[in-house]
Short mmCIF file of C-alpha atoms in Angstrom, two decimals:
data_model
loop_
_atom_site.label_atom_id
_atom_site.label_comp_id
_atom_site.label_asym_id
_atom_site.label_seq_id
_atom_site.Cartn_x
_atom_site.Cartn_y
_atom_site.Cartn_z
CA UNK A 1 0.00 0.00 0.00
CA UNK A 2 2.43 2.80 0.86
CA UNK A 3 5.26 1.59 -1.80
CA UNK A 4 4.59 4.52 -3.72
CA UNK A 5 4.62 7.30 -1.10
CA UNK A 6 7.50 9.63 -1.06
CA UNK A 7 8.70 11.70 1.75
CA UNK A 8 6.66 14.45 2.83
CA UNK A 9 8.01 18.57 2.68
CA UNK A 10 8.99 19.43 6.33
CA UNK A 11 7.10 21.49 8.29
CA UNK A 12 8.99 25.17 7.79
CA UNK A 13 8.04 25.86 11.52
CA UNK A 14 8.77 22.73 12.77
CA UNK A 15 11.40 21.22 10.91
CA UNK A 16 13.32 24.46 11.65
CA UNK A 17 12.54 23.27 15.44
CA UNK A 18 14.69 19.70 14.33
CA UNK A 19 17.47 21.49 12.52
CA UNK A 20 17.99 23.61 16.00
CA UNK A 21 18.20 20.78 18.00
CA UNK A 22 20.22 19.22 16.33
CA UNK A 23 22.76 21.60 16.27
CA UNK A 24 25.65 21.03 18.52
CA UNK A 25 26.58 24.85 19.38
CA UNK A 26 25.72 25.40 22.87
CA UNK A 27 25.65 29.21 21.77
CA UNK A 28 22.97 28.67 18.96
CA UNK A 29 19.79 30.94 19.52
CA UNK A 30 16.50 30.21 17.93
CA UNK A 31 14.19 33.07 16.88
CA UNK A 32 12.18 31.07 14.26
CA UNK A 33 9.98 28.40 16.57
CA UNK A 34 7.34 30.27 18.54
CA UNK A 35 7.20 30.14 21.93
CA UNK A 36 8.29 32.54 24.44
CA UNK A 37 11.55 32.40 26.77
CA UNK A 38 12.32 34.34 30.26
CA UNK A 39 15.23 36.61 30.25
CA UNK A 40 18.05 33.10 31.57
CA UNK A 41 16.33 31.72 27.57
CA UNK A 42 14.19 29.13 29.96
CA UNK A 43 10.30 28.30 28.83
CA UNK A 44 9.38 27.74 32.83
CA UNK A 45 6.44 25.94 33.90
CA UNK A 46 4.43 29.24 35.05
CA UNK A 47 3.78 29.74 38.47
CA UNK A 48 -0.29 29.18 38.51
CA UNK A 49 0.08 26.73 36.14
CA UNK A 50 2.69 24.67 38.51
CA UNK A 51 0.15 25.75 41.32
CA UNK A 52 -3.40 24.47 39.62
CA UNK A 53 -1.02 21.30 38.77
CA UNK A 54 -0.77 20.44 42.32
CA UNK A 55 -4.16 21.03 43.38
CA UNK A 56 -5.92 18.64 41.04
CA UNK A 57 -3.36 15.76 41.75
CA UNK A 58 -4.68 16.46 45.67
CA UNK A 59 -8.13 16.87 43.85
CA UNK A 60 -8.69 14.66 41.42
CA UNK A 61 -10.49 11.40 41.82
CA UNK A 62 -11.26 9.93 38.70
CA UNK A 63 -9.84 9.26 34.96
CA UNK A 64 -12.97 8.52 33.31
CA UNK A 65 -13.97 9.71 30.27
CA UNK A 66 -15.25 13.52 30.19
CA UNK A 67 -17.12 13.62 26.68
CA UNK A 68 -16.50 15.10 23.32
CA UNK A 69 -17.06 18.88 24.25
CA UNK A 70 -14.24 18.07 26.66
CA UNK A 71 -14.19 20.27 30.14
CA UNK A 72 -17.49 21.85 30.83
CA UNK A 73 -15.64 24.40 33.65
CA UNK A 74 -12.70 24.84 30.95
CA UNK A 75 -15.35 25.79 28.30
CA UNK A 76 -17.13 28.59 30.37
CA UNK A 77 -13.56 29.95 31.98
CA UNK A 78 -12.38 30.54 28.39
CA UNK A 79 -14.86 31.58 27.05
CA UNK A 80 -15.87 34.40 29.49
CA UNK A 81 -11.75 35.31 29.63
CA UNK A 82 -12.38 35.67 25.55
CA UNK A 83 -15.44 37.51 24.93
CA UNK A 84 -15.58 39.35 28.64
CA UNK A 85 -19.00 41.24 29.87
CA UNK A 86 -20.08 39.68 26.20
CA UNK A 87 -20.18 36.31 27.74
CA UNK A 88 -23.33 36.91 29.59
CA UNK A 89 -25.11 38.82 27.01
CA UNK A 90 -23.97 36.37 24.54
CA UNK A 91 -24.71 33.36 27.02
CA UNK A 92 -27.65 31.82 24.60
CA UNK A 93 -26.10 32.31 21.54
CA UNK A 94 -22.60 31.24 21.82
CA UNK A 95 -21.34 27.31 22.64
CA UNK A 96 -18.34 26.31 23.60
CA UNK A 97 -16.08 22.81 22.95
CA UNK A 98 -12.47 22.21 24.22
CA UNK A 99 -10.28 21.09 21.49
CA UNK A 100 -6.60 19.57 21.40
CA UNK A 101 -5.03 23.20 20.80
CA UNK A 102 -5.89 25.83 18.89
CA UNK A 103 -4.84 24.38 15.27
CA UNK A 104 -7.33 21.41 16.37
CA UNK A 105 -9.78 24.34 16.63
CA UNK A 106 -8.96 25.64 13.18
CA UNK A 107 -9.83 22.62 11.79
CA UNK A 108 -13.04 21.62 13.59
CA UNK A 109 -13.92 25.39 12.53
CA UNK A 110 -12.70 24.33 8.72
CA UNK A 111 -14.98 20.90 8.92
CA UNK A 112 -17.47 22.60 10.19
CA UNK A 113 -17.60 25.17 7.53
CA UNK A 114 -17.40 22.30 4.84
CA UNK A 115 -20.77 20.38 6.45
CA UNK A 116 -22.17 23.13 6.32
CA UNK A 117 -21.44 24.80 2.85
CA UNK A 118 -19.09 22.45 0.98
CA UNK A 119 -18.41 25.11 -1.46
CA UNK A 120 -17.51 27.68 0.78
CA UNK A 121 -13.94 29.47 0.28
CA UNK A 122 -11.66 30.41 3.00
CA UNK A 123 -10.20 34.55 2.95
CA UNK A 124 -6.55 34.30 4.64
CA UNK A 125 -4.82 36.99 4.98
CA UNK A 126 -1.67 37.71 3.07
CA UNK A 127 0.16 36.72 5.21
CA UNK A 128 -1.14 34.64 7.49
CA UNK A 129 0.45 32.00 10.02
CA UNK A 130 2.03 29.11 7.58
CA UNK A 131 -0.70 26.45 9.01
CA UNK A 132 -3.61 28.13 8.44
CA UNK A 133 -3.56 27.60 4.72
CA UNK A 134 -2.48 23.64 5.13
CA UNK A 135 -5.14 23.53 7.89
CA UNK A 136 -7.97 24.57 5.34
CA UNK A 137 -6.86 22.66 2.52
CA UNK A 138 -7.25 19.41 4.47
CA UNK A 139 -10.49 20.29 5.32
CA UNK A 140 -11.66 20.02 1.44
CA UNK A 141 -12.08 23.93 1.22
CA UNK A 142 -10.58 26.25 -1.06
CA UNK A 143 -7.81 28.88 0.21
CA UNK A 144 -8.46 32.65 -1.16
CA UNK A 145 -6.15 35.76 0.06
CA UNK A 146 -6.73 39.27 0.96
CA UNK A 147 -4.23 41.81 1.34
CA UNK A 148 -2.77 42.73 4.99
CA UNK A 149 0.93 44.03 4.87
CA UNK A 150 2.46 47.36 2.92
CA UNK A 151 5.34 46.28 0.44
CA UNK A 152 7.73 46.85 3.38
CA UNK A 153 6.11 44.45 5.26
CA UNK A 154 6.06 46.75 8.51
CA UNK A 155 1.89 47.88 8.39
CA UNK A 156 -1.08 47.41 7.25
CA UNK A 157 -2.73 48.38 4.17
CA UNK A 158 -6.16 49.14 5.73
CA UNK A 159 -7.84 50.18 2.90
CA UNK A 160 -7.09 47.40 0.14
CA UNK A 161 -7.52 44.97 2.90
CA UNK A 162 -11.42 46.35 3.26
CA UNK A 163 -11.99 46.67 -0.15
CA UNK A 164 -10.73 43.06 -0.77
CA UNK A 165 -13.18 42.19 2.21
CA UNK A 166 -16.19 43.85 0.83
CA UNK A 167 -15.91 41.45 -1.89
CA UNK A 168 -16.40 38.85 -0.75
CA UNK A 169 -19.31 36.98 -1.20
CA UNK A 170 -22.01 35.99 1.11
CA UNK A 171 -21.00 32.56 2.59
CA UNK A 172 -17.81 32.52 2.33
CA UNK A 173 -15.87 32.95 5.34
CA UNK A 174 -12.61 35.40 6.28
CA UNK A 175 -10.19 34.26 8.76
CA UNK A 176 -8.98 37.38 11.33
CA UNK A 177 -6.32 37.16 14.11
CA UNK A 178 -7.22 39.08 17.25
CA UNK A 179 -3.85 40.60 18.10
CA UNK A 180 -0.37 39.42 17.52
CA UNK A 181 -0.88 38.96 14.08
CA UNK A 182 1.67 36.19 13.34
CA UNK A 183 3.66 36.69 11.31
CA UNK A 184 4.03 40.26 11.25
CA UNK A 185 3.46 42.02 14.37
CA UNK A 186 1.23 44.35 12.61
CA UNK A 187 -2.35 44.24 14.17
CA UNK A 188 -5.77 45.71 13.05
CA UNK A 189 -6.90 49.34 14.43
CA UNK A 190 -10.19 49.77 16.37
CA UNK A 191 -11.43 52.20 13.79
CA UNK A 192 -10.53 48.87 10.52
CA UNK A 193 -12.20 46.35 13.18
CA UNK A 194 -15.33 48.70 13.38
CA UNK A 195 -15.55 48.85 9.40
CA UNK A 196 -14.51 44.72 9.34
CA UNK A 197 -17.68 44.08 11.00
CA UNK A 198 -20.21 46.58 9.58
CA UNK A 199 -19.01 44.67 6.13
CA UNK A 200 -19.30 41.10 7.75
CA UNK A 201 -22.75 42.40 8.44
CA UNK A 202 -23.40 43.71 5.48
CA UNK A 203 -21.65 41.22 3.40
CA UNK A 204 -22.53 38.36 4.58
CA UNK A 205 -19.21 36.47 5.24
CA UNK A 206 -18.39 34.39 8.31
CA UNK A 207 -16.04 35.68 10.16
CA UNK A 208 -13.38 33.12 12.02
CA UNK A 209 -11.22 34.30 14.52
CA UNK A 210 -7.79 33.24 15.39
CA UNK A 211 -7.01 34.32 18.88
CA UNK A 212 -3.61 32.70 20.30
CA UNK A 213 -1.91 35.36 21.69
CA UNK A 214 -4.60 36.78 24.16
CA UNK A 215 -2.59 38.87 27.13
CA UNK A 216 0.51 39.15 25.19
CA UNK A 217 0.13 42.07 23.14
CA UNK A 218 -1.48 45.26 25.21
CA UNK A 219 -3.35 43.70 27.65
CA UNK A 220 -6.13 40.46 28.15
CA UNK A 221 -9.04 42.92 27.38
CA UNK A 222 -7.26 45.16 24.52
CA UNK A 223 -6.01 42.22 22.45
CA UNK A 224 -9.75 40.87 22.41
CA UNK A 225 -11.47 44.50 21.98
CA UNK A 226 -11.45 43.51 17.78
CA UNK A 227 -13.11 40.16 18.69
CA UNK A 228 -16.15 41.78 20.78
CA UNK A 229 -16.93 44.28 18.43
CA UNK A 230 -17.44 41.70 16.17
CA UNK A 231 -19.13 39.16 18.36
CA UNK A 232 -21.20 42.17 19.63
CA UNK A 233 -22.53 43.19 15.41
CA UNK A 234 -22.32 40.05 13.84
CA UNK A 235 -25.12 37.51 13.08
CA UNK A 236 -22.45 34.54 13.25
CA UNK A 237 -18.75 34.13 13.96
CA UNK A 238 -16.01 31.19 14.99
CA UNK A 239 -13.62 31.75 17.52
CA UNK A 240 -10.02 29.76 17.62
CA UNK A 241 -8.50 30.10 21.06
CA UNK A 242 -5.24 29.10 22.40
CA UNK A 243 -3.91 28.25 25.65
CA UNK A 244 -0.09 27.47 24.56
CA UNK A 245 1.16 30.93 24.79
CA UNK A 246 -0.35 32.57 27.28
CA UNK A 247 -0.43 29.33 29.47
CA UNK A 248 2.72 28.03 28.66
CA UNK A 249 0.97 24.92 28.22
CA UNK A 250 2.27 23.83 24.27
CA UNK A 251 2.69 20.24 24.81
CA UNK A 252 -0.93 20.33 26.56
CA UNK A 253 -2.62 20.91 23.76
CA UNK A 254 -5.01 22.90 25.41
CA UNK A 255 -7.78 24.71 23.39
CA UNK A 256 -11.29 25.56 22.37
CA UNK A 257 -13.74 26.52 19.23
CA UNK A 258 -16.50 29.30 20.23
CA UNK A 259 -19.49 28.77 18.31
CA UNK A 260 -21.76 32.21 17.60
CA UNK A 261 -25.00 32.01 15.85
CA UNK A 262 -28.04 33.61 15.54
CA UNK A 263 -30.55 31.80 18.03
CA UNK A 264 -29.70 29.37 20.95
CA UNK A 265 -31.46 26.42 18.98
CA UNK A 266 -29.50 27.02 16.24
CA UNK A 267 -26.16 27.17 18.45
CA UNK A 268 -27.32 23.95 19.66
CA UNK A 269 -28.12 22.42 16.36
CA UNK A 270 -24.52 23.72 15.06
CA UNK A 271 -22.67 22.27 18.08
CA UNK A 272 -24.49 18.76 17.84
CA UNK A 273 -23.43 18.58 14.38
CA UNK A 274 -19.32 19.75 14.90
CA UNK A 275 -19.71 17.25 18.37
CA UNK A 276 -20.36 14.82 15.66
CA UNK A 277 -17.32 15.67 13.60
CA UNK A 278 -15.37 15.96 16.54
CA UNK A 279 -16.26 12.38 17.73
CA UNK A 280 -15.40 10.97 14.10
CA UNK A 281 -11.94 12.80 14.62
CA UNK A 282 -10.20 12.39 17.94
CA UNK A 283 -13.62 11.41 20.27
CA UNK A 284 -12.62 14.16 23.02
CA UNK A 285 -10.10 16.19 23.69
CA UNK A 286 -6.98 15.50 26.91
CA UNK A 287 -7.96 16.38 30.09
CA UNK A 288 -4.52 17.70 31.63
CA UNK A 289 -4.37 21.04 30.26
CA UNK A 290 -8.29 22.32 30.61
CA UNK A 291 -8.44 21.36 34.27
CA UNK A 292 -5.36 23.11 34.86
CA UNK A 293 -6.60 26.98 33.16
CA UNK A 294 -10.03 26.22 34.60
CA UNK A 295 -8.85 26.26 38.05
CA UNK A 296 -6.47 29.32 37.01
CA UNK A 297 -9.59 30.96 35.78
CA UNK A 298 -11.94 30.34 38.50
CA UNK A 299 -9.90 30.78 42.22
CA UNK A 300 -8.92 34.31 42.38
CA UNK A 301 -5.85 34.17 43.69
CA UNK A 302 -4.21 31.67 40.94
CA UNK A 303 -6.40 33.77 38.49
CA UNK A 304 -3.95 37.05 39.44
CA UNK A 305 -1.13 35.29 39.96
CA UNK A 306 -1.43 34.13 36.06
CA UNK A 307 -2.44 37.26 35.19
CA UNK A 308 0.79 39.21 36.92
CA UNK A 309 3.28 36.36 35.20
CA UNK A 310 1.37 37.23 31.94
CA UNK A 311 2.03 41.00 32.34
CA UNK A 312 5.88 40.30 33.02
CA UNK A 313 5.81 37.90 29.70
CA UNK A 314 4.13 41.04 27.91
CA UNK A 315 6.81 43.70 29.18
CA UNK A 316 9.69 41.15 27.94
CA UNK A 317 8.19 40.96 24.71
CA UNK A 318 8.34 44.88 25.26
CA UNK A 319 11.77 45.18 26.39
CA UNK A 320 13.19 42.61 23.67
CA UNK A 321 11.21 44.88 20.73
CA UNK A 322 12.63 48.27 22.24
CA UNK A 323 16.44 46.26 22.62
CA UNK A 324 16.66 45.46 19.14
CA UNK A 325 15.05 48.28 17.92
CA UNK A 326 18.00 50.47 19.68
CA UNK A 327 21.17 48.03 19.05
CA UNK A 328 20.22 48.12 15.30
CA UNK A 329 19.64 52.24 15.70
CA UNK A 330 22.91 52.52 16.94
CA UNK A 331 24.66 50.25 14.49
CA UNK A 332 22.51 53.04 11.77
CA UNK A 333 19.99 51.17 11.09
CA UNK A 334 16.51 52.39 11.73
CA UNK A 335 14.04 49.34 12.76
CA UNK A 336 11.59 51.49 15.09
CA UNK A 337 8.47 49.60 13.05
CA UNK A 338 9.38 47.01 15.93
CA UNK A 339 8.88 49.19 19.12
CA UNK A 340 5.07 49.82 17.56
CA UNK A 341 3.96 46.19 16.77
CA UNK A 342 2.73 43.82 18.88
CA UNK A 343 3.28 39.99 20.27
CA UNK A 344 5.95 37.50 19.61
CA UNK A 345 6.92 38.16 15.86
CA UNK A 346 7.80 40.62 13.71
CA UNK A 347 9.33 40.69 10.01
CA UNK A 348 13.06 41.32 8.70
CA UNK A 349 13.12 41.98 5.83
CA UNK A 350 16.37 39.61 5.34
CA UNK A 351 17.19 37.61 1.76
CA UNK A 352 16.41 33.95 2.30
CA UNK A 353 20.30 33.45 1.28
CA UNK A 354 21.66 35.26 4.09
CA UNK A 355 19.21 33.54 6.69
CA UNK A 356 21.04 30.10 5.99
CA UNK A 357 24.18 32.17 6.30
CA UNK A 358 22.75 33.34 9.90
CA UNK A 359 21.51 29.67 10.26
CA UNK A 360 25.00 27.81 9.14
CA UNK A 361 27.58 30.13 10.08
CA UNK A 362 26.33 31.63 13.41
CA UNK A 363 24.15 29.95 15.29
CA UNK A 364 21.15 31.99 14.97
CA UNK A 365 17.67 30.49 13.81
CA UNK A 366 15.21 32.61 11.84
CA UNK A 367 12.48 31.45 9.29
CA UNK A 368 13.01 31.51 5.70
CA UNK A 369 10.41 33.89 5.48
CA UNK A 370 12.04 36.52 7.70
CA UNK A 371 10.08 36.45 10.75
CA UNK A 372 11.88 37.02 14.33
CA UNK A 373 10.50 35.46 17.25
CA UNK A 374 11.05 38.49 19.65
CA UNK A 375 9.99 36.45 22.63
CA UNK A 376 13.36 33.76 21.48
CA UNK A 377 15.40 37.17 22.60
CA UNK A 378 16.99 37.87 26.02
CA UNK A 379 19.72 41.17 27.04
CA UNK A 380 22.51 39.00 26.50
CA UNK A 381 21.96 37.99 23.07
CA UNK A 382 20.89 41.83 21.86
CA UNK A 383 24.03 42.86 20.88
CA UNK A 384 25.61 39.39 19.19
CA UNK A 385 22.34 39.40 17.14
CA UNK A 386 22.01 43.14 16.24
CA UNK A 387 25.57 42.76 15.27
CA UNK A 388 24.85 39.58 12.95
CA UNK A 389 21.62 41.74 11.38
CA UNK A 390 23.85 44.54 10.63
CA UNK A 391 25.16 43.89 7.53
CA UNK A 392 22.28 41.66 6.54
CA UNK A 393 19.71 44.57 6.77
CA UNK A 394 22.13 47.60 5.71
CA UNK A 395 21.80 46.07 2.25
#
C-alpha cells in the first residue's frame, strides 16, 4: 500500500525546530519556533500553572472519560476570559467545545464550515500563520487571500484589505487574528475592526477568529477589543482560542472553538453537528491542560497570579522589541516599526540566502520567510544578534 509514497516537505516551523536541536553549538539561539523564553532563555512551567497542577493531583479522583465537548468548567472559563462582559449577554447564543489546541480548533472550525457549505472558500490573509492555509486545505475547502501588509512588510494596508473584504461573497468565510498577528506584528486598528464588522454584516461572510496570543500584546481585554466588536454586530462568527502561549501549556494541547449564531437552537443544532465531527476525529479532547486553566480561571488568587506572570511575559516581549530596535539604531539602522507592533513576531526583511548564512555560520535560527520570534530574545543575546543583522539589513 504505501510503496509509492515519497517523503513528505517538512514542516517550515517545525522542521526548523529539528534542525535547531540538532545543532551542537551550545551558543545557537533560535528566533524562528514560537514560543516565548524568560530573560536566563528558559520556557518555565508558570507559576499558577505549577500551582493548579498540584491542586488537582490532591483533587482529582477519577480518569474517566469527560465527553467530546471536553471540560465543561474549561469551556465557560475561556470563554468568558475571551469575549468578557459579552459572555453573559452572549450566554444563549454562543457554545463552547475544548479542542486539542488551537490548530485542532482551526480545523473543527474548517470541517465545520465544509458540512455546512461544501463550497464555501476560506479569505486568509496575506500573510497569514504558515498552518492556516495547510489547515484549510485538508479540510476540502478552497484557500483565497486578501491583502494585509504594505510592500515593506512593517503595516497594514487598511484600505485594500477592506476593499478586498467587501468582496467577498455571502457565505464565504474570512479568517482574522485578534492581536499578535503572526507573522508580522502588525495588528488591526479599532477604527478597521469597526468597518470589518459593519461589512461582515453587510456582506454576509463568516467571520473566524484566530485568537492565540490573548494577554501578550497590550493587555487580556485590549487584544480581544477587535473580537467583541465583532461578536457584539455580527449575526455569526467562529472563535479559535489558544492556551499554549499565554499558558505556557504547548505540549498540553489545550484549546477551544466558540461557536456564535443567531438563536440558541440554532447554536445547539450547530454544536451537535461539529460534536459529531469531533467524535469521528479524535472522540474528546486530553484532560490535563483544561483542568489546569479552569482552576487558574476560576480561584482568584491563581487567576492574578497568572495574570501578573502574563504581564511580566508582555513587558519582555516589550523590552526585547525596544532592545533590538536600539542596538540596530545605533549600528545606523533604523528598525523602530518594531517598538510599535505587537506579540511574539515581527518581520526582517532579510534575503532567504543570508538567513542560511545566519543559520550555518552563526548559530542563529530565523524562518526563511524573515520572521523574528522576539519572545526567542533575552539582554545578552541583543548585541551578538544586532551585530549579525547589521550587515544583513544595511543592504
Amino acid at each position: 500500500m504505501f510503496q509509492h509514497l515519497q517523503p513528505a516537505p517538512a514542516d517550515p516551523i517545525l522542521g526548523l525546530m529539528a534542525r535547531f536541536r540538532e545543532d551542537p553549538r551550545p551558543d545557537r539561539i533560535d528566533l524562528g519556533v514560537g514560543v516565548f523564553r524568560d530573560a536566563d532563555g528558559r520556557t518555565p512551567i508558570m507559576r499558577a500553572v505549577r500551582s493548579a497542577e498540584q491542586l488537582r493531583f490532591a483533587e482529582e479522583d477519577s480518569k474517566v472519560y469527560q465527553g467530546m465537548a471536553g471540560d465543561p468548567a474549561f469551556n465557560v472559563a475561556i470563554g468568558e476570559l475571551a469575549l468578557g462582559p459579552l459572555a453573559a449577554t452572549l450566554a444563549d447564543r454562543v457554545g463552547v467545545v475544548q479542542t486539542p489546541g488551537g490548530t485542532a480548533a482551526l480545523r473543527v472550525a474548517a470541517d465545520l464550515i465544509h458540512t455546512a457549505r461544501p463550497g464555501a472558500r476560506i479569505w486568509l490573509a496575506d500573510p497569514s500563520w504558515d498552518n492556516h492555509a495547510a489547515v484549510v486545505r485538508a479540510a476540502g475547502l478552497q484557500v483565497e487571500r486578501y491583502p494585509y501588509l504594505d510592500p515593506s512588510r512593517t503595516g497594514l494596508r487598511a484600505e485594500a484589505m477592506l476593499a478586498a473584504l467587501r468582496a467577498v461573497p455571502a457565505g464565504d468565510a474570512v479568517l482574522l487574528q485578534a492581536s499578535c498577528h503572526n507573522p508580522s506584528g502588525v495588528d488591526i486598528p479599532a477604527a478597521v475592526w469597526a468597518e470589518v464588522a459593519e461589512t461582515a454584516v453587510r456582506g454576509g461572510f463568516l467571520p473566524i477568529i484566530d485568537m492565540a496570543y490573548q494577554g501578550l500584546g497590550d493587555g487580556l481585554d485590549e487584544d480581544a477589543a477587535g473580537l467583541r466588536m465583532l461578536a457584539a454586530r455580527v449575526p455569526e462568527l467562529l472563535l479559535a482560542l489558544s492556551c499554549s502561549k499565554n499558558f505556557g501549556l504547548y505540549r498540553e494541547r489545550t484549546g477551544a472553538l466558540a461557536v456564535l449564531t443567531e438563536t440558541g437552537p440554532q447554536t445547539r443544532a450547530t454544536l451537535s453537528v461539529l460534536l459529531q465531527g469531533v467524535r469521528n476525529a479524535y472522540s474528546m479532547p486530553p484532560a490535563h491542560g483544561a483542568a489546569l486553566v479552569a482552576r487558574i480561571l476560576t480561584r482568584p488568587a491563581l487567576r492574578l497570579d497568572w495574570a501578573d506572570e502574563l504581564a511580566g511575559m508582555r513587558a519582555h516581549i516589550g523590552h526585547m522589541r525596544d532592545g533590538l530596535a536600539e542596538q540596530l539604531a545605533a549600528r545606523g539602522l533604523d528598525l523602530a516599526y518594531l517598538r510599535h507592533q505587537r506579540g511574539m513576531f515581527s518581520f526582517l526583511n532579510v534575503p532567504v540566502a543570508a538567513i542560511a548564512r545566519l543559520r550555518e555560520e552563526q548559530g542563529i535560527y530565523l524562518l526563511d520567510s524573515g520572521r523574528i520570534n522576539l519572545a526567542g530574545l533575552s539582554d545578552v543575546h541583543l548585541d551578538r544578534v544586532a551585530s549579525a543583522l547589521q550587515p544583513l539589513l544595511a543592504v
